[in-house]
XYZ file of C-alpha atoms in Angstrom:
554
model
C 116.474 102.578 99.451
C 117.952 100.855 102.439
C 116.484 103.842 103.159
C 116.572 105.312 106.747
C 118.575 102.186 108.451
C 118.906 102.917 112.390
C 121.944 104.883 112.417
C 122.828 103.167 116.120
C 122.708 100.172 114.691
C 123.440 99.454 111.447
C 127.963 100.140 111.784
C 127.219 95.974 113.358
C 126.116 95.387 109.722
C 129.800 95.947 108.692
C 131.655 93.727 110.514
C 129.156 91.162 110.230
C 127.961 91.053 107.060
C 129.718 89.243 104.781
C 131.528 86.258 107.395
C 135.247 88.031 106.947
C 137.858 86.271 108.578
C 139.063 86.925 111.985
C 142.289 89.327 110.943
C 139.892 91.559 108.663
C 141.073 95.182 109.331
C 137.685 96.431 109.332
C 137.325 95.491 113.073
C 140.918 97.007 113.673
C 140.326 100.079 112.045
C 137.499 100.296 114.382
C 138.924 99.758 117.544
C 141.943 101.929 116.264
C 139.626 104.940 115.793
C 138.040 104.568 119.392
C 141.460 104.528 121.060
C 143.399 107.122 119.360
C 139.820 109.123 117.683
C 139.196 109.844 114.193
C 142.376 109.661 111.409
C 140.618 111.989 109.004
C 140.016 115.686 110.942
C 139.793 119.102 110.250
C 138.818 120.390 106.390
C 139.236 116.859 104.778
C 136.315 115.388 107.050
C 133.432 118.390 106.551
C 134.927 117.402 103.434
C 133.935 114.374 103.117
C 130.884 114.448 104.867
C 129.689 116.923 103.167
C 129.748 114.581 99.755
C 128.712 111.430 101.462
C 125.389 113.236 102.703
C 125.137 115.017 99.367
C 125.245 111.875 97.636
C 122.727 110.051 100.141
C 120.375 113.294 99.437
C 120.554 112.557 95.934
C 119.353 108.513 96.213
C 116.565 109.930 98.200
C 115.893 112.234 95.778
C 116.017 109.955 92.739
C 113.770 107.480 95.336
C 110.849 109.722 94.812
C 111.258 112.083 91.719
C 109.760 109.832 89.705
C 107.004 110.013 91.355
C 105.774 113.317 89.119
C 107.376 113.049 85.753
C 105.338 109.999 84.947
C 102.499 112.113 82.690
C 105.194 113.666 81.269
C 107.426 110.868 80.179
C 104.279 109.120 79.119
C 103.680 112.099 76.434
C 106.989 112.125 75.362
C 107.086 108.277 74.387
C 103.765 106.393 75.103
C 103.940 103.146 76.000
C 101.603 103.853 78.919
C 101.688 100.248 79.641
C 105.070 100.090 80.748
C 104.060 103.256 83.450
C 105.165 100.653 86.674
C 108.559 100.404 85.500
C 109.455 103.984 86.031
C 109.367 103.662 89.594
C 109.608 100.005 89.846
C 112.932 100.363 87.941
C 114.924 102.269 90.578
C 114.043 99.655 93.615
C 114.832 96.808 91.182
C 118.291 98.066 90.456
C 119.044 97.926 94.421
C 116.910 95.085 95.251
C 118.954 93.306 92.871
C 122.652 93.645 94.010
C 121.901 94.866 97.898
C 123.293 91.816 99.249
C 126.038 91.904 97.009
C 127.296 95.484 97.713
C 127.064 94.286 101.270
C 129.591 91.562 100.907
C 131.533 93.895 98.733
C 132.224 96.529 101.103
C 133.601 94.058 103.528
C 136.224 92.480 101.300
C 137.144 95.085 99.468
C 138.911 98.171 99.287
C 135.754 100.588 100.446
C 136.733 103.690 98.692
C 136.912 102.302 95.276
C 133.915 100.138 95.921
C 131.608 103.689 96.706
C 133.395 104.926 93.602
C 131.976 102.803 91.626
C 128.464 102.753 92.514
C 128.818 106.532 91.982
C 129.576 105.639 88.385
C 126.811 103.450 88.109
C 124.446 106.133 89.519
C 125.598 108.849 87.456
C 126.408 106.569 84.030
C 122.035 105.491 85.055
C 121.086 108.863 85.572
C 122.785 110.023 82.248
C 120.951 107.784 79.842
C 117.205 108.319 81.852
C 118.226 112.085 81.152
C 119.283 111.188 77.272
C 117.003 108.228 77.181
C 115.298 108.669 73.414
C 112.537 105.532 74.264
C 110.922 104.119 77.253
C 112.970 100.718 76.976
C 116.110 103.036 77.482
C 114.482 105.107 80.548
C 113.840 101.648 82.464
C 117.676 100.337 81.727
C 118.328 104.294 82.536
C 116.382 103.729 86.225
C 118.179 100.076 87.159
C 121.537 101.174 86.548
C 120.744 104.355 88.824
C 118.984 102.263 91.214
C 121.881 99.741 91.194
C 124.376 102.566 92.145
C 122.119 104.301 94.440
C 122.073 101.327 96.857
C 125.847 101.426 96.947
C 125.674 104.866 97.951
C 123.625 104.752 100.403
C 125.808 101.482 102.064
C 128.701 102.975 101.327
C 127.929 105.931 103.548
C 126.762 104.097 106.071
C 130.119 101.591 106.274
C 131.922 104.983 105.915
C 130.589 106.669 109.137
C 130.748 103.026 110.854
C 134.627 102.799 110.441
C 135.772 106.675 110.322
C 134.027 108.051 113.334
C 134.455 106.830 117.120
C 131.072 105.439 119.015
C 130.273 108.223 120.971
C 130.005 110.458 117.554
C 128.897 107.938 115.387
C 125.281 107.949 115.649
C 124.908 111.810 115.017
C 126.620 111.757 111.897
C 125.032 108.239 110.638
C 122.001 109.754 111.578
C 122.531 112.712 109.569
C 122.474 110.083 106.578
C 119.110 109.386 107.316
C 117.998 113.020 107.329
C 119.744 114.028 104.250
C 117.730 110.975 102.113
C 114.925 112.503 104.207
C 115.443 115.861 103.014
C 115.867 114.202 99.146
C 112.648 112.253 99.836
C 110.317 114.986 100.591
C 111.485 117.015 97.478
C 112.076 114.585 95.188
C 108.461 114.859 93.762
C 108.464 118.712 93.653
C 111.913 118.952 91.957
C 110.538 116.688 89.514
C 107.418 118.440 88.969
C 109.097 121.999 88.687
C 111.723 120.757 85.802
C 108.629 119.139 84.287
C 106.556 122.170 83.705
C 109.382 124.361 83.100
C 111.566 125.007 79.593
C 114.412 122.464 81.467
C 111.951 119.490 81.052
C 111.633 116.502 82.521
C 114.778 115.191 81.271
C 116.820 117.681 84.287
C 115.035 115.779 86.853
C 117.959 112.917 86.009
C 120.306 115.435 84.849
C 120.467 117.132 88.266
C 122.384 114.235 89.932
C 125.275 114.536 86.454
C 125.740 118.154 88.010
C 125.526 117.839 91.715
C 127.615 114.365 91.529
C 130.684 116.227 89.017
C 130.637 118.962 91.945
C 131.610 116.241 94.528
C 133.288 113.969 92.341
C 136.844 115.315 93.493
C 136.222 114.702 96.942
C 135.760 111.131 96.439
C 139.093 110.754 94.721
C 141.144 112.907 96.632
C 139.449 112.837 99.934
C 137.920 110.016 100.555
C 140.005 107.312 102.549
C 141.023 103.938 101.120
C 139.954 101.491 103.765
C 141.018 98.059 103.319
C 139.016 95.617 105.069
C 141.202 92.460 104.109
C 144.601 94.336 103.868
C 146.927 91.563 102.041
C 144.285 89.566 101.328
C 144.554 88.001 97.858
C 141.477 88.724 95.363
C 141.044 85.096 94.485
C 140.140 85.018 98.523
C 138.369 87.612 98.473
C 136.368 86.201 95.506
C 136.127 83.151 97.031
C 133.501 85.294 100.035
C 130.940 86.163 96.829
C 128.504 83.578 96.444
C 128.300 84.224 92.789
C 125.284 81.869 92.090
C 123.202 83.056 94.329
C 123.688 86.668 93.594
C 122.533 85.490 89.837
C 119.807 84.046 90.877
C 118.447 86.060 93.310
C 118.642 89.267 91.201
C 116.982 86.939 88.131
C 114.292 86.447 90.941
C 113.242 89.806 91.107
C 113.736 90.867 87.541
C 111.484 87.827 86.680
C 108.932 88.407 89.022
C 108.647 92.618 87.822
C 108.593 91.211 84.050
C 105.760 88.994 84.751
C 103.922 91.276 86.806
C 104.407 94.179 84.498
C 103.752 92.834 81.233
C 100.239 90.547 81.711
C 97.132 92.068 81.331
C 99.112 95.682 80.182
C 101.680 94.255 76.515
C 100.505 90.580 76.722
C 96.720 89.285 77.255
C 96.916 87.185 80.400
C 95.880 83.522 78.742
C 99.092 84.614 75.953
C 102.082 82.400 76.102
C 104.282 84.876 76.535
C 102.263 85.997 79.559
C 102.492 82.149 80.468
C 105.957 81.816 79.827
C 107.180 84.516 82.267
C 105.581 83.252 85.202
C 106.973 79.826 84.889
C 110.605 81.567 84.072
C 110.000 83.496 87.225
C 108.807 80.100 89.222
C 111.860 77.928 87.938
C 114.478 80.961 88.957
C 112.794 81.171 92.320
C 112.591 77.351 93.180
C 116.645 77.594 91.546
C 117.181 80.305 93.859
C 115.740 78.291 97.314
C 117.361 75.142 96.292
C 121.013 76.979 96.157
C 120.359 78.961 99.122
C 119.213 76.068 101.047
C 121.814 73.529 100.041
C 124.371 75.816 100.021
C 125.605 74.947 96.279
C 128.720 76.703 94.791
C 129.315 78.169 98.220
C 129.281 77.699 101.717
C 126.180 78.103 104.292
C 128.572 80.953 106.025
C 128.677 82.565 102.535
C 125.584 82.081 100.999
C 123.766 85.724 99.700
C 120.569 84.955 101.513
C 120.340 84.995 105.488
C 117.481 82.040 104.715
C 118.546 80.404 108.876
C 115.988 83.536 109.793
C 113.384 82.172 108.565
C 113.285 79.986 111.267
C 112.781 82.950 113.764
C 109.329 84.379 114.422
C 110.570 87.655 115.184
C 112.879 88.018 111.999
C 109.735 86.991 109.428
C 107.368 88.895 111.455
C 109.657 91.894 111.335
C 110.180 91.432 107.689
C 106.513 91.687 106.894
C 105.316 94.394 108.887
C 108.571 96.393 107.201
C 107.598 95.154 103.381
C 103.730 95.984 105.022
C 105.247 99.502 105.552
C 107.207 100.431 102.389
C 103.887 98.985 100.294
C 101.747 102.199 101.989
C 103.777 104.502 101.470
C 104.862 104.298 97.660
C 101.680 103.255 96.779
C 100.098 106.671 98.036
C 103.604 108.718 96.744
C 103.119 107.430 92.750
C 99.138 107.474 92.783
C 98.003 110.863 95.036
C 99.714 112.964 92.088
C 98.119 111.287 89.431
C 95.020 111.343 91.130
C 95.106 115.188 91.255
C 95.863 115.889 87.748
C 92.479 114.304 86.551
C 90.893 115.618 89.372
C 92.059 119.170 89.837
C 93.578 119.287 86.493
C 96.802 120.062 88.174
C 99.938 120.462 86.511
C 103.119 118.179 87.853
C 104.630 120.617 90.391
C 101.096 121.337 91.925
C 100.526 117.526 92.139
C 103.896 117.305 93.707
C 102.920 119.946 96.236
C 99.698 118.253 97.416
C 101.710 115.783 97.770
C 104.016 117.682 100.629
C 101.972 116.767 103.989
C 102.236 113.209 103.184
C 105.749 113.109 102.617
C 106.961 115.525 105.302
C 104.659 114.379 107.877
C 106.403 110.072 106.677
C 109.648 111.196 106.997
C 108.872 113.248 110.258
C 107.519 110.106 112.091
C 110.489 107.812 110.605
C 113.068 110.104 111.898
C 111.613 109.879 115.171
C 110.525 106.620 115.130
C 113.550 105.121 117.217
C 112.878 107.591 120.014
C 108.931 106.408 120.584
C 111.364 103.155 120.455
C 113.644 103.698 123.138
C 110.169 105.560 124.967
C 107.490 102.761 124.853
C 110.475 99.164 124.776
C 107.796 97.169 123.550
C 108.040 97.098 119.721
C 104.854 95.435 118.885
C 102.869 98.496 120.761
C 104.067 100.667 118.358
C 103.513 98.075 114.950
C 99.973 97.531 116.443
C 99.601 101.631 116.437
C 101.276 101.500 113.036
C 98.443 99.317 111.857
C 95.863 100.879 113.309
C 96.884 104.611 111.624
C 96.991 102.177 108.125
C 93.885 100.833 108.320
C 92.494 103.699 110.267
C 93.615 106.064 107.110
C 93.841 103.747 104.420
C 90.466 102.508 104.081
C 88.318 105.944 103.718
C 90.937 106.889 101.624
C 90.237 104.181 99.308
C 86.597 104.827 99.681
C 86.937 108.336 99.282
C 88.871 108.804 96.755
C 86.500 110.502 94.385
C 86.092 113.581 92.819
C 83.744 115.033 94.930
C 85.802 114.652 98.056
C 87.711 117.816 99.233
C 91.330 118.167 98.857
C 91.120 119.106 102.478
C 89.997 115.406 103.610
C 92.473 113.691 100.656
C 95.285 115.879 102.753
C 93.782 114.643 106.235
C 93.511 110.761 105.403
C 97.344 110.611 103.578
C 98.742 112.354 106.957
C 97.025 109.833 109.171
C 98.740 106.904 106.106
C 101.711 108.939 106.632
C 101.927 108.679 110.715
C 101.687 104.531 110.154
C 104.254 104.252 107.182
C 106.360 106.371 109.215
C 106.497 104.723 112.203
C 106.606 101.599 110.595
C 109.663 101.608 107.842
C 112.891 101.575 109.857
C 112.066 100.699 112.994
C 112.276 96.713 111.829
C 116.325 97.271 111.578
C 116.754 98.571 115.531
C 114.191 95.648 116.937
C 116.311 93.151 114.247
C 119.589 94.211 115.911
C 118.397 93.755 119.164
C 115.937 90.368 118.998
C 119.367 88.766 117.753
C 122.141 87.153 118.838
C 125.581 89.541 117.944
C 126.749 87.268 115.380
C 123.745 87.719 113.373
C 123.285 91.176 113.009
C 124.714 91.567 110.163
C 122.180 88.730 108.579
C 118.746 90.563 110.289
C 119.647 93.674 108.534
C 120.291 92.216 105.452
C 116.854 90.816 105.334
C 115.600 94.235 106.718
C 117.341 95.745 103.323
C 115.452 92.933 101.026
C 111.938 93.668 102.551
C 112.257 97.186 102.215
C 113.386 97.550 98.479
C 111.726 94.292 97.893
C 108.492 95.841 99.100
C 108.697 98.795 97.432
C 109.539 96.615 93.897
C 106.491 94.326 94.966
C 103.873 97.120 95.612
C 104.664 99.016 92.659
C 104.363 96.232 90.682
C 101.046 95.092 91.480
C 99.927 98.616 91.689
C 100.679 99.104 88.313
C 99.228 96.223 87.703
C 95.817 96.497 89.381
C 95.584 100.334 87.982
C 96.435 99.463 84.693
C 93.832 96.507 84.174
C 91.237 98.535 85.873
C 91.396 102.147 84.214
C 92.259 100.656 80.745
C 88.876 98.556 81.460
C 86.264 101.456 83.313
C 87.620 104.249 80.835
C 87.147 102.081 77.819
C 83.014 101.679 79.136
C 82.986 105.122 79.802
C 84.230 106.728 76.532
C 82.435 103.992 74.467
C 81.005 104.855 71.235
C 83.148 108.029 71.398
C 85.445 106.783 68.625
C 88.301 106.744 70.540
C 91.294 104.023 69.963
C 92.918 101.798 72.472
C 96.006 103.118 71.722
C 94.328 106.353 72.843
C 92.603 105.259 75.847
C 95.961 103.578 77.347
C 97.520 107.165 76.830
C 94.922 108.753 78.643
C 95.673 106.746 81.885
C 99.080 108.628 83.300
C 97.502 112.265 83.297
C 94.616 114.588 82.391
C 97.030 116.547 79.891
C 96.575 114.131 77.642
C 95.717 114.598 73.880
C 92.625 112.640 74.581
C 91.379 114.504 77.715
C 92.123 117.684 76.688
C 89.104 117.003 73.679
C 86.584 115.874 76.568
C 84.536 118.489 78.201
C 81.102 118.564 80.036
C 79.586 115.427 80.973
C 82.036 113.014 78.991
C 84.801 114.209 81.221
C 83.700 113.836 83.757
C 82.269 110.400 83.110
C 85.775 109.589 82.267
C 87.544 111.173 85.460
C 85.120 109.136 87.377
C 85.953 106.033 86.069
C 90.246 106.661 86.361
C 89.188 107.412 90.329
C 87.170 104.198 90.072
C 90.162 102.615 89.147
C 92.416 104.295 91.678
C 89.892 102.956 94.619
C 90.682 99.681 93.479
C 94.509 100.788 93.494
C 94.260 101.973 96.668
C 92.923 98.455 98.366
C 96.563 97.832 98.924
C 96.808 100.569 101.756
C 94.470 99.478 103.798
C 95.235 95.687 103.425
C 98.938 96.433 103.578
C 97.792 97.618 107.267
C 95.643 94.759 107.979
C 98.720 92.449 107.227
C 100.688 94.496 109.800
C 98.376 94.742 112.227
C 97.969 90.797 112.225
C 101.611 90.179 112.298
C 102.042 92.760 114.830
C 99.344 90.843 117.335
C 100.923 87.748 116.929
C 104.589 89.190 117.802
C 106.356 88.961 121.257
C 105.623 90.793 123.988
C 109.435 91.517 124.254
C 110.965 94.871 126.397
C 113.796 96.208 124.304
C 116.559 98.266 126.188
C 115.783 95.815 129.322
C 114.251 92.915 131.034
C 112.184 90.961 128.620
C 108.820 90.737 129.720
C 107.369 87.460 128.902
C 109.227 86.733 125.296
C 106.794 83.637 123.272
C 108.128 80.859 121.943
């Protein structure tokens, strides 16, 4: 997601985002709407904003429904080794072309632009729905991922231009409540179609349905906006800084293949495991040398804001946000999983337990910019972020054992949940305001990396760490039993499986104990995710937002 971006805030991100010339329309059509009010009224705007939230619902939705089909996708084709990249797929999609979308909305036309991230949503969504192998399913999730990001911009440049500033942030904000809303039942939807006759398969098929219903008010509704009206498209190709759009997305789909396939397909001394981390090192050193010297476009132009690094503030802020998403998809993907060995819950009534956590997230980051605008001082509220992480996140990882009650799992993933909540959005309001106006539009473009980035980074090494470790403790603990590999590695993404469902007495619950083991060990990023915060939130300003600074650090 660019996920819940400060609805106040992020309408700078339009006009500033991708360095349009001075005569760009986009700033016209602005100050045209606050002098004679909005152009689209009456049943063609609930219209329309009724299919622009409807859409952002569903990229919430599709953020987190993942989240409970993983046991049964694993039955369905194996390949339990590949488990990260069914949530690590989505986030790569957007991670991947975020800055790109950005600097398409601004130079070109912005109806046809949302259009066609629709597409790519719904065309993604399709084949996970049809997928007939995993390989398929992951292509399935980028291409959904891809589009979703466009949505979710799109709606948010929509409401920027259509609606005059004193509306504006009630309806943006409604953007963020309606991927809210898809958030917190992403993981039930996808557990009910999982244990009913519909499957697992309807939990991508939904968005076909829901998307055909509002497809006509895109076409016929929605308004073409021009942001470079006569503007010729070799110009407005000329504002793309193709190379490092290449090279950036290579980054990250690099750095998930390496991440993803050691230790789980490839032994870690193979040289294919080899060979992917120094493809992944080469891209990344390609990527930093074009970004920094500015080659095959200009330092205006180029798809990185990399000047920010130079600001305390903007890396500080960028870590405490990737700190953030890291807690709270770590804890959405693992709790469930955790209670079908444990409980021997099916996939909706992991995706219930999973409820508190989720509401109570979402709850705090909706509110978040009000304890904002309350307490000014933004590192206050990252150091009580950091505290709630750590605070939560450590017995959590220590408890996290089959004889601990569901009561106390609930308890520590609600105090997780008040941290990552307070601590996920509130990086693009203190971005906006820690800069000068003309770069805005660059903070919240590196608010948009960390937070997909983050969420493509912890789910990698999660996957990673919970792989290595449960293949490992559940091979000791079942040894002698007779049992393959193959059939160990199958076991790890549910209790349903064929193998645990011919353990009983002591065995299984030798074997439970060592997938919690293994979970523990999962689970170390929570609680270091909030260390990292809470050190990067000590060493932060002591800056008074919405008034005087009070002594602002070098």
């Amino acid at each position: 997601m660019s996920a819940l971006t400060d609805p106040k805030h992020q309408n700078r991100d339009v006009e500033k985002d991708s360095d349009p010339p001075e005569s760009s329309s986009q700033n016209g059509s602005t100050a045209e709407s606050e002098e004679t009010g909005r152009t689209v009224r009456g049943l063609r705007w609930l219209v329309v904003c009724v299919a622009l939230y409807i859409t952002c619902f569903l990229y919430g939705l599709d953020t987190t429904i993942a989240a409970d089909v993983q046991g049964p996708v694993i039955e369905a084709f194996g390949r339990v080794q590949q488990l990260a990249w069914i949530g690590a797929g989505f986030p790569l999609g957007s991670v991947c072309v975020i800055l790109l979308l950005g600097t398409l909305f601004s130079t070109f036309n912005m109806k046809w632009v949302y259009i066609t991230t629709v597409v790519l949503f719904e065309v993604g969504s399709a084949l996970c729905g049809a997928a007939p192998n995993m390989n398929a399913l992951i292509v399935g999730r980028v291409i959904a991922g891809a589009g979703g990001s466009g949505i979710y911009l799109g709606s948010l440049n929509y409401f920027a231009v259509m609606t005059v500033e004193k509306e504006r942030g009630f309806y943006m904000a409604l953007i963020g409540v309606s991927w809210g809303l898809g958030a917190v039942l992403g993981p039930v939807i996808g557990g009910a179609f999982s244990v009913s006759s519909a499957t697992w398969r309807w939990a991508f098929y939904i968005n076909l349905v829901i998307g055909g219903v509002s497809a006509p008010a895109f076409v016929f509704c929605l308004p073409a906006i021009d942001p470079m009206p006569g503007t010729p498209l070799r110009k407005r190709l000329g504002y793309i800084d193709f190379a490092g759009f290449v090279l950036g997305g290579g980054t990250w789909v690099s750095f998930l293949m390496a991440f993803t396939m050691a230790g789980a397909q490839w032994p870690w001394k193979d040289g294919r495991t080899i060979a992917t981390f120094v493809v992944f090192g080469v891209v990344l050193v390609a990527y930093v040398l074009q970004q920094y010297f500015a080659v095959l476009t200009t330092p205006s132009r180029r798809a990185f804001p990399g000047h920010l690094l130079r600001s305390r503030t903007q890396v500080l802020l960028y870590v405490v946000t990737a700190a953030g998403t890291t807690t709270l998809f770590v804890v959405v993907y693992y709790i469930p999983i955790y209670f079908q060995f444990v409980n021997s819950d099916g996939a909706l009534m992991a995706a219930v337990r999973l409820l508190a956590f989720v509401v109570i997230g979402v709850a705090v980051n909706l509110v978040s910019n009000t304890f904002l605008h309350f307490i000014k001082v933004y590192k206050v509220l990252y150091i009580i972020a950091g505290v709630f992480l750590v605070a939560g996140g450590g017995p959590l990882m220590v408890y996290l054992d089959p004889a601990t009650s569901t009561g106390t799992i609930y308890g520590l993933t609600i105090i997780v949940a008040v941290g990552t909540g307070l601590s996920m959005v509130m990086g693009y309001t203190v971005a906006t305001l820690t800069l000068k106006p003309e770069d805005t539009g660059a903070g919240l473009k590196m608010q948009n990396v960390s937070q997909i980035g983050g969420q493509v980074i912890a789910l990698a090494v999660a996957g990673q760490i919970y792989q290595s470790e449960v293949i490992q403790k559940l091979s000791a603990a079942l040894a002698g039993q007779g049992f393959s590999q193959e059939a160990i590695q199958g076991a790890t993404a549910g209790a349903q499986s064929p193998l645990f469902e011919t353990l009983h007495g002591e065995l299984r619950e030798k074997a439970i104990q060592a997938v919690t083991e293994a979970m523990q060990m999962t689970f170390v990023l929570v609680p270091v995710a909030g260390g990292v915060m809470l050190l990067a939130a000590l060493v932060m300003k002591w800056e008074k937002l919405f008034g005087k600074a009070v002594a602002v650090g070098a």
